[in-house]
Structures are given as C-alpha cells and as structure tokens.
XYZ file of C-alpha atoms in Angstrom:
197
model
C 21.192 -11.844 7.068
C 21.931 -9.054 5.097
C 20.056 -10.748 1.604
C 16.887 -11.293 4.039
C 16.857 -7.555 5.340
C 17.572 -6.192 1.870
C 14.286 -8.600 0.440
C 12.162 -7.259 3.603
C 12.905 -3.320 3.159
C 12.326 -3.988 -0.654
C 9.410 -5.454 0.257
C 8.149 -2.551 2.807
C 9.063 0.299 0.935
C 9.880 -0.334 -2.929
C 7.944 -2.863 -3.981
C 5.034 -2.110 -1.823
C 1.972 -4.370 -2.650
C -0.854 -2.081 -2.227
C 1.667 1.092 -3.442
C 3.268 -0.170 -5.695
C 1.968 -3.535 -7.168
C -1.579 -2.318 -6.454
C -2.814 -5.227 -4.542
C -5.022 -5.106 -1.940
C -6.923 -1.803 -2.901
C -10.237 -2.699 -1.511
C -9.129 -3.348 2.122
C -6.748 -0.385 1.611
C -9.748 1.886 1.175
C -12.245 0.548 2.588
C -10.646 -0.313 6.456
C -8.525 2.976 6.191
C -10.993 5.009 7.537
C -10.015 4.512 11.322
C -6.840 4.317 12.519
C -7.595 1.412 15.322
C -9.539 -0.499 12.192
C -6.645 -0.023 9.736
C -3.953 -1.468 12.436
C -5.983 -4.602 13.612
C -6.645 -5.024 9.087
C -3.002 -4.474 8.887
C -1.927 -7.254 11.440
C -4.172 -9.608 10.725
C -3.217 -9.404 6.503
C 0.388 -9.485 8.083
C -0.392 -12.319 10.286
C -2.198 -14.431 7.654
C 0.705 -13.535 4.496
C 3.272 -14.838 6.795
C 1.345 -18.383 7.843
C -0.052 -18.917 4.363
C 3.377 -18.867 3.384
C 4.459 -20.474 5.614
C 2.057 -23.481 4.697
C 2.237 -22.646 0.551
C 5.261 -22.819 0.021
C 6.335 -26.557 1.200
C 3.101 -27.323 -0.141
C 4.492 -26.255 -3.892
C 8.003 -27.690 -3.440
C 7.305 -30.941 -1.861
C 3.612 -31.904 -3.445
C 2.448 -29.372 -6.586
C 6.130 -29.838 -8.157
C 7.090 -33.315 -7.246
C 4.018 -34.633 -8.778
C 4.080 -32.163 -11.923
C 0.687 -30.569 -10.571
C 1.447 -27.147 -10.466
C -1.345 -26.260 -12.475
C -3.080 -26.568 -9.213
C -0.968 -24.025 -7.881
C -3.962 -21.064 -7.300
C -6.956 -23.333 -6.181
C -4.824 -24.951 -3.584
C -3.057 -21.249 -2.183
C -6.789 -19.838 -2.402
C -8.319 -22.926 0.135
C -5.050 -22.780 2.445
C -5.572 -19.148 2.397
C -9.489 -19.204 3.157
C -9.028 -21.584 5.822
C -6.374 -19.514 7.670
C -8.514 -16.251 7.410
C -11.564 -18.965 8.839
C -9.368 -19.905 11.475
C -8.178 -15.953 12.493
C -11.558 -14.863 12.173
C -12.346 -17.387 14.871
C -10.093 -16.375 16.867
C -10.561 -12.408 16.612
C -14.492 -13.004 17.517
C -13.621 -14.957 20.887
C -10.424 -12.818 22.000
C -10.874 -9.644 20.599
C -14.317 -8.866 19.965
C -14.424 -5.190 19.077
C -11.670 -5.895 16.963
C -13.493 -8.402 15.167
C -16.956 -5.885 14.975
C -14.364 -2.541 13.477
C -12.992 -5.059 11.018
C -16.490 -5.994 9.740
C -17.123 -7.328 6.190
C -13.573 -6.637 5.500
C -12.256 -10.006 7.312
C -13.818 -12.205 5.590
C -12.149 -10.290 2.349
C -8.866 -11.034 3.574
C -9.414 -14.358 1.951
C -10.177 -12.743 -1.546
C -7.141 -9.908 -0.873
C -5.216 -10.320 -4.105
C -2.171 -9.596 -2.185
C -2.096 -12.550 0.312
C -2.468 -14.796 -2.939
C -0.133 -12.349 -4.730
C 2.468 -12.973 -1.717
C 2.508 -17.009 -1.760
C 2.495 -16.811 -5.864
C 5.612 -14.170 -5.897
C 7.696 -16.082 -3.595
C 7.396 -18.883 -5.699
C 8.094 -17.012 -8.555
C 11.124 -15.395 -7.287
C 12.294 -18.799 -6.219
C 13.249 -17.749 -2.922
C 13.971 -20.354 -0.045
C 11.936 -21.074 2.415
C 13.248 -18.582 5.068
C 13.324 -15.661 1.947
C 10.128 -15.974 1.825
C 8.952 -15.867 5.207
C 11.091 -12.490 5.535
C 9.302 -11.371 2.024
C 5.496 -12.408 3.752
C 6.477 -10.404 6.678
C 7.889 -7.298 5.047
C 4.960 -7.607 2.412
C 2.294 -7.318 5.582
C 5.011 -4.651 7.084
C 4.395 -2.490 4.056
C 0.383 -3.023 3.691
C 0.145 -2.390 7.549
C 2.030 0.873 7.132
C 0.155 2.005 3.842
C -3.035 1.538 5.821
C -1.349 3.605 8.923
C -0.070 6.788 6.517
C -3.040 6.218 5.053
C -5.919 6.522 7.526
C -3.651 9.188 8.827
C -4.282 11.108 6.147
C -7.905 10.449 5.783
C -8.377 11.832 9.135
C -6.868 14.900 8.365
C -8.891 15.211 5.082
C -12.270 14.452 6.943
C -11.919 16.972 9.065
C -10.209 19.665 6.539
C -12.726 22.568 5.000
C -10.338 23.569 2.263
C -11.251 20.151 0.386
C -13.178 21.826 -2.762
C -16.696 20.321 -2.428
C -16.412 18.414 -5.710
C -13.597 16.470 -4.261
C -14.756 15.826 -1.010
C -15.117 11.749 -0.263
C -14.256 9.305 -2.904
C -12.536 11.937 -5.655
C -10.274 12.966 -2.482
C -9.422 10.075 -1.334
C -8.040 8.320 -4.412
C -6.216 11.363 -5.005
C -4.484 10.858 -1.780
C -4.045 7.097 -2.420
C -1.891 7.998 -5.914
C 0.276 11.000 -4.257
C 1.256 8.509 -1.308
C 1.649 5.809 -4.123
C 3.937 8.739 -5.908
C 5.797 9.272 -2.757
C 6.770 5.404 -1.879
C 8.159 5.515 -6.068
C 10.985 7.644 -4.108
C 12.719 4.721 -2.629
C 13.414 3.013 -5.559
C 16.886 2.990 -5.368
C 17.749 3.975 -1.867
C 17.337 0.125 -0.394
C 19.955 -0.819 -3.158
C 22.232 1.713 -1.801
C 21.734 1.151 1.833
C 22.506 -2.744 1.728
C 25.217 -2.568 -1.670
C-alpha cells in the first residue's frame, strides 16, 4: 500500500503532467478560466485516464505483446481513448447538461489531450502492474484536476487585478502564471521520497 501511495503523490505533486511533464497545456489554459469549468475538465480527464487505463493496459499485456504487435501500441490507446471520451461526452449531455455546455469544444479535446495518451503509454513504460497503474491514472487526473483548480484560482484573481501592467494583461499574464506555479510544484521534488522512505 505504501509503493501505490508513494506512485500516486509522485504522480500529484512531482511528476505533475501538465506541471511538470507539460502535457495537457491546451485544456490547462483554455478550461481554466472558470473555476466550475476547470473542476467538471478536471474530473472528467481524471475519470477517462483512469478507465482508459484501465482498458489499455490488459489490452498491451494480453494482445499487443503476446502477438509481437506492439507497434500498434498508439493507434489502438488513441481509438480506446476516443471512444471513452465519445461515451462520457454522452453521458455529460443527458445528465449534466450545463456541464456539458461550460466544457464546450474542450471535451471533445480530451480525446487529443496528450496526457491521457501520455498516462496509458507511461504506465507501460514504467512496467507497473495492473493495480500501479490504476493508482498512477488516478493520481495523474488528481494532479491535472488540481493544476486546473490553483490555476483558475489564480486567473480569477488576475482578471480582476488593476496592477497587471497593460502589456501583460491576457495571454503574456497568464503563461507567466502557468511557469511560476510550474516553478512552485519543482519544490516537491524530493519531499514525497522523504515522506514514504
């Protein structure tokens, strides 16, 4: 249990996928706007990371590497990935309609978010079990939920700042923002290793 939470809180805070790998950027910015918009984007990345591994990874172990196909590897994790994000998107328009209207274009870009695809690959790569990589999907969607949170947080502040020189007011702003928060998550680098050694 303790190997799982240690992979999870690497996950969330060191190895952050939009932070730290840079994954994910366009959702990042572009649903971070609104706080209500950046949780739903946050849950439903979460939610679709976790079952896309969930479904990738058996799917590499039992077909793409028993039959020496694992060439195949990112055409097959792309259409399990864009028929999950079909499926959620289905359900978000009949049970959560404003939901689905905040989220907008940027749904159907979960299926093109590099870090869904960058989830399934990883966990392969890190050859991590089945269960490892479940908790790694799940902190991974953890950590992009609450970079989208501190985020839009911040953007709200900013939009409604009037020390924000006028040269730096939209887009210049917020990427600065975006690279100091990715500065401050580079400050628990070493303090998972500590907590769980």
């Amino acid at each position: 249990m303790k190997e799982l939470l240690m992979i999870m809180m690497s996950v969330i805070l060191v190895d952050n996928f939009v932070l730290s790998k840079f994954l994910g950027i366009c959702p990042f910015l572009g649903v971070s706007k609104k706080l209500d918009s950046a949780v739903g984007m946050g849950a439903a990345v979460t939610f679709v990371m976790v079952i896309a591994t969930a479904v990738t990874w058996p799917i590499q172990i039992y077909i793409l590497d028993k039959n020496g196909i694992t060439y195949l590897q990112t055409v097959v994790f792309i259409l399990v990935i864009a028929s999950l994000v079909q499926l959620l998107e289905m359900i978000l328009k009949k049970y959560m309609p404003p939901l689905y209207r905040s989220l907008g274009v940027y749904l159907p870009l979960i299926t093109t978010n590099c870090a869904v695809l960058g989830v399934t690959i990883l966990n392969i790569d890190e050859k991590y079990t089945f269960v490892q990589s479940i908790f790694s999907s799940l902190g991974a969607g953890i950590g992009f939920l609450l970079a989208l949170i501190l985020f839009a947080g911040l953007r709200g502040k900013l939009e409604n700042n009037d020390s924000v020189p006028e040269s730096f007011k939209g887009i210049p702003i917020t990427l600065v923002t975006a690279s100091i928060l990715s500065l401050a998550f580079m400050g628990f680098s070493g303090m998972v290793d500590g907590i769980f050694a």
